[in-house]
Amino acid sequence: MPAYATNMRLKFPIVALVLEIITIILYAVFVDYDDGKGHGHGHSNETHPEEQNPMTLYPMFQDVHVMIFIGFGFLMTFLKKYGFSSVGVNLLLAAFGLQWGLLMQGFWHLDNGKIKVDIFKIINADFSTATVLISFGAVLGKTSPVQLLIMTILEITIFSINEHLVATVLEANDVGASMIIHAYGAYFGLAVSRVLYRPALRNGDKNEGSVYHSDMFAMIGTVFLWMFWPSFNSAIAEPGITQLTAVLNTYLSLAACVLSAYAISSLVEHKGKLDMVHVQNATLAGGVAVGTCADMNIGPYGAMLIGLLAGIISTLGFKYLNPILASSLGIHDTCGVHNLHGMPGILGGLAGIVAVALGKKEGQASMQAAALASSLGFALVGGAITGLIMKLPFWGQPPDQNCFDDSLYWEVPEDEGENEGNLAHTDHSTNKAEA
Amino acid sequence: MPAYATNMRLKFPIVALVLEIITIILYAVFVDYDDGKGHGHGHSNETHPEEQNPMTLYPMFQDVHVMIFIGFGFLMTFLKKYGFSSVGVNLLLAAFGLQWGLLMQGFWHLDNGKIKVDIFKIINADFSTATVLISFGAVLGKTSPVQLLIMTILEITIFSINEHLVATVLEANDVGASMIIHAYGAYFGLAVSRVLYRPALRNGDKNEGSVYHSDMFAMIGTVFLWMFWPSFNSAIAEPGITQLTAVLNTYLSLAACVLSAYAISSLVEHKGKLDMVHVQNATLAGGVAVGTCADMNIGPYGAMLIGLLAGIISTLGFKYLNPILASSLGIHDTCGVHNLHGMPGILGGLAGIVAVALGKKEGQASMQAAALASSLGFALVGGAITGLIMKLPFWGQPPDQNCFDDSLYWEVPEDEGENEGNLAHTDHSTNKAEA
Amino acid sequence: MPAYATNMRLKFPIVALVLEIITIILYAVFVDYDDGKGHGHGHSNETHPEEQNPMTLYPMFQDVHVMIFIGFGFLMTFLKKYGFSSVGVNLLLAAFGLQWGLLMQGFWHLDNGKIKVDIFKIINADFSTATVLISFGAVLGKTSPVQLLIMTILEITIFSINEHLVATVLEANDVGASMIIHAYGAYFGLAVSRVLYRPALRNGDKNEGSVYHSDMFAMIGTVFLWMFWPSFNSAIAEPGITQLTAVLNTYLSLAACVLSAYAISSLVEHKGKLDMVHVQNATLAGGVAVGTCADMNIGPYGAMLIGLLAGIISTLGFKYLNPILASSLGIHDTCGVHNLHGMPGILGGLAGIVAVALGKKEGQASMQAAALASSLGFALVGGAITGLIMKLPFWGQPPDQNCFDDSLYWEVPEDEGENEGNLAHTDHSTNKAEA
């Protein structure tokens, strides 16, 4: 069974070290510190405050950093036996991805043949990893670390092309990246998931659920994402009132979104109970959906309406659409990224088209529409091709019966007692299907 | 049993959505971004740095934000079966409360008929939710989400009146809000708890305790509150040396408080052991008690003495006073907010009277005393009235036997194994008493 | 058995309160707020930005604060039954240590007989506690809170002497403190551990391991340390481009380190699996090792090479060296601080010698070498003497059979059910060996 040669002993170290060494060589050739003497940053063609003080954006960077490593990492720990992989592989992919993203984005903006790194560029490098972490959510539990490193390289490379197209060629607005990160990351991941579809898991897996404490760990991720999302949407906004606007719109959109996500959760669940899946995810949809418009003069109530709508759409998606995607289209979406990033990302793109058409910010509605189409197109085509490459039989993909289980790729602590079976969440049976 | 009609399916979604929609309409009419052309902020009549750069206070805001959502949210997760409600309802109440607080506080400071939102105002909006989250601690486990939304509206509305009175009419000092947030929130919650008293729970409930990992989750809340408290007490202080003073006094008060809280915990407990209840809560009393004086020239050792005393009082309160409150006065205080916020808040108010009398800051000792009395008066009267409203039989209050148990209002994951009873913290029996 | 008189009821409260009261008296005599009129900070003889605005460094301070209290605190919670002690005693030691460190460091830089506190000084006070928390990792589970308070006083006092020697006398570079904090703290702790060696634990203790959720809690510590390490290494750097360089070098070193730590972990473990011990610790070695060079012009690729190497050394140390230290040298290192702080700290010191020799920053290679030797010398001699004092029989040291178990010093929640033995991680038997 070569497809299930899940022993990572040689292939993972070789892939990881070779990638890192190639990256270091590229850094030696192309990357240098920003000495403050360059001009412009390419992404938004605006003057950035670090031209006065190179550390001005550092607190924003750290907020984004927390979202990437704690936020995404812990949000995915809800699975009962997959916490090590969620937070651990998240760290791996983001640590490699930010190095790769800095290169891929930097190649579009060389300065005397060099990428001059500053805080603005490492914020964007962190952003580029978000696309991968969103896609990771779609395939969580069904892929090997090596497959995911391959995905990281390809997804960030393609992201950088689309970002350049959207920001520099189309000159579209997307300050909070509803389109170029959220919609792109979600549909890329769904395309990968479609290609890697496993019919045997159609009816669900016994490990594909949470236990009480794994849901609590996931809430750490949710709350950090929720709190720092205003930084995500405003980090690269024009300084001053525009940046303040991006903060306030995101703050208010998220607040309104919580109310609608909870309300709809209670409305659709058994006896009006709240569902942690909705609380963990749909409360964040307001941050995604307000992204494109965040720095626009849409009014505080406009931001709140976007958040309200996003919370409703996202919760309904989790409840009704996710099962249909799996059963009818063969798209299994472990974390429901379609509901948190996909649909709200499209909503954000559509809101941006309307807002620009209404003159809330300079720009052309047609270019906004082209940016949304471009992001979805690159995502679906890029994701499908990436999925085919990930499907090659030598990347250590897990067999069906070992999905959603850390013990295939991790040393998992043995339960102390000899009692079998009655400590389900710490009894990690091992090695069932290793070839 | 209409009082126990705990099915939330219609009442919760209707209340939540109606409140949110009313709020959005009020925002459409009254709220706009601050364009930087207004003058003054009303709260402290001082020049704030955001008049130069609107983002100056943003890192302070994020620290306060973390205290509200992670700090309060996780601090209350110590109960073995009530973690979803603690962190989840905390998010719900704070998300709604900040929207409502911004309105209620803003109505006192209209600028051409508009509330002009800036970072200073969203810090204050976050602050207003702290009162609710403190009161939530007093009634934790004994109230429904709908009851708590009602409490949020009423408590923040009354808070805004008292805050206006204290800050603008009395011109009292309370930079860290020992009186207007901590004492107010605690006694408001205790008054509500008194009105909602349940004699059947007099002897404690089997679910009203912690398990090992729930105590660990609570420590996440404790430590984030402890670390960021200097930001809480200094966020709205006058920029420059005064703000630095508020940071330093709080930092040192909290450090001294840890030593006294641990020492007294060991002194009063069985065989000198430390008690997690004290560690989770009494270590924070120094931040509460130094609040009013935080920006005053009380000397570093003065701040440390306040912290030392607060740690002692708070720990002794948990050990000796809490049981008496419940047995003699019919006041059941789930999280011991009287010991963390109530008594230390009064201590802070008294310290402020003394410090102003000694000339450590401009002001009148009599106005400080009036501010303390006002805060306590509004809290007790407001809390009692709010409690009576919350007692109305159609808000879905939980029956006695389902208190302190998430499964009444939340979908709780089933334990994987079929073993009953021996996995207490993941075996969530459901629906026992739903009518 | 006087050595096992572990009842803390009198000795702990007395020691803690007496230390705190002495500290407050010293603060009353020696400590005052910085009024901004002083000159210089002694540590690096450079102009610091807070001379314009005293709050400029505050976000950096908060990042460091999070590393000290959440980072170190949760990193050590990996043990199955020692989470209360890990995060709780971490809080105790750091809260006392920062007060003591501010005094010990401040005595070298009196201004009119006063220590003038500002943000720069409280960052350094937090730094001084890091040495203790590193050493705490070496002796985790084998010492009483009273012993650890004694260690805190002595270790910080000696640290302040060495720091003064390195920074002011030798004028060596160590911006990220590879030598004066990491190597010093690690070898100090190893020397203490050697003196306190327990032959009975040579073959490991049944409690000296993790369970699934304790490993998850530890990842909270790991990830916060990883994210905020750029702040640790740059907090006291010269403002401007130099500080930016320190951020970027640390960011890139840590990213490269993750790849090499994961790769080597997979290479050396059973069937190529990843090991949480390596992920929790070795991923951070890049932050330690790049510390001395962080603000030097070593090039982004230079920082990445240091990180790559640190991840390899650290992981190999955990796998192969730790068992040898215990079996051959009688040095039991609970958290493996030798691998995370010791060897990477020396690597950092060596890298600093080379970098200065190559002219990457002003300085003398010989002074760098002397700084490294001084740090190691003070650590080993100071640690050995401290260990002897800690070995005195009246500090409540735990007996061998109660090591790594919270229940000796903490009230631990009883398991709810009556089932014995089958819930190992919440069944905390008590009092076995208290004399």
PDB file of C-alpha atoms in Angstrom, chain C residues 1-8 11 142-144 146-147 196 198 390-403 408-409 433-435:
ATOM      1  CA  MET C   1      12.054  13.354  59.133  1.00  0.00           C
ATOM      2  CA  PRO C   2      12.672  17.069  59.412  1.00  0.00           C
ATOM      3  CA  ALA C   3      13.777  17.304  55.796  1.00  0.00           C
ATOM      4  CA  TYR C   4      10.258  16.373  54.778  1.00  0.00           C
ATOM      5  CA  ALA C   5       8.348  18.745  56.999  1.00  0.00           C
ATOM      6  CA  THR C   6       6.355  19.868  54.019  1.00  0.00           C
ATOM      7  CA  ASN C   7       3.549  21.550  55.916  1.00  0.00           C
ATOM      8  CA  MET C   8       3.841  25.121  54.690  1.00  0.00           C
ATOM      9  CA  LYS C  11       6.993  28.832  57.085  1.00  0.00           C
ATOM     10  CA  LYS C 142      11.425  18.736  43.086  1.00  0.00           C
ATOM     11  CA  THR C 143      11.376  21.881  45.208  1.00  0.00           C
ATOM     12  CA  SER C 144       9.049  23.672  47.609  1.00  0.00           C
ATOM     13  CA  VAL C 146       9.863  28.375  50.047  1.00  0.00           C
ATOM     14  CA  GLN C 147      13.005  26.928  48.488  1.00  0.00           C
ATOM     15  CA  LEU C 196      19.720  18.763  45.066  1.00  0.00           C
ATOM     16  CA  ARG C 198      17.798  12.699  44.161  1.00  0.00           C
ATOM     17  CA  MET C 390      18.235  25.414  49.390  1.00  0.00           C
ATOM     18  CA  LYS C 391      19.270  22.018  50.701  1.00  0.00           C
ATOM     19  CA  LEU C 392      19.003  23.154  54.318  1.00  0.00           C
ATOM     20  CA  PRO C 393      16.405  20.925  55.932  1.00  0.00           C
ATOM     21  CA  PHE C 394      13.820  23.509  56.959  1.00  0.00           C
ATOM     22  CA  TRP C 395      12.551  24.793  53.616  1.00  0.00           C
ATOM     23  CA  GLY C 396       9.930  22.091  53.141  1.00  0.00           C
ATOM     24  CA  GLN C 397      11.518  20.188  50.282  1.00  0.00           C
ATOM     25  CA  PRO C 398       9.191  17.470  48.972  1.00  0.00           C
ATOM     26  CA  PRO C 399      10.010  13.822  49.630  1.00  0.00           C
ATOM     27  CA  ASP C 400      10.884  11.742  46.579  1.00  0.00           C
ATOM     28  CA  GLN C 401       7.511  10.036  46.368  1.00  0.00           C
ATOM     29  CA  ASN C 402       5.635  13.352  46.208  1.00  0.00           C
ATOM     30  CA  CYS C 403       7.646  15.010  43.510  1.00  0.00           C
ATOM     31  CA  LEU C 408       1.564  18.319  48.297  1.00  0.00           C
ATOM     32  CA  TYR C 409       1.356  22.109  48.232  1.00  0.00           C
ATOM     33  CA  ALA C 433       4.163  11.592  53.031  1.00  0.00           C
ATOM     34  CA  GLU C 434       3.586  14.755  54.933  1.00  0.00           C
ATOM     35  CA  ALA C 435       5.384  14.628  58.209  1.00  0.00           C
TER      36      ALA C 435
END
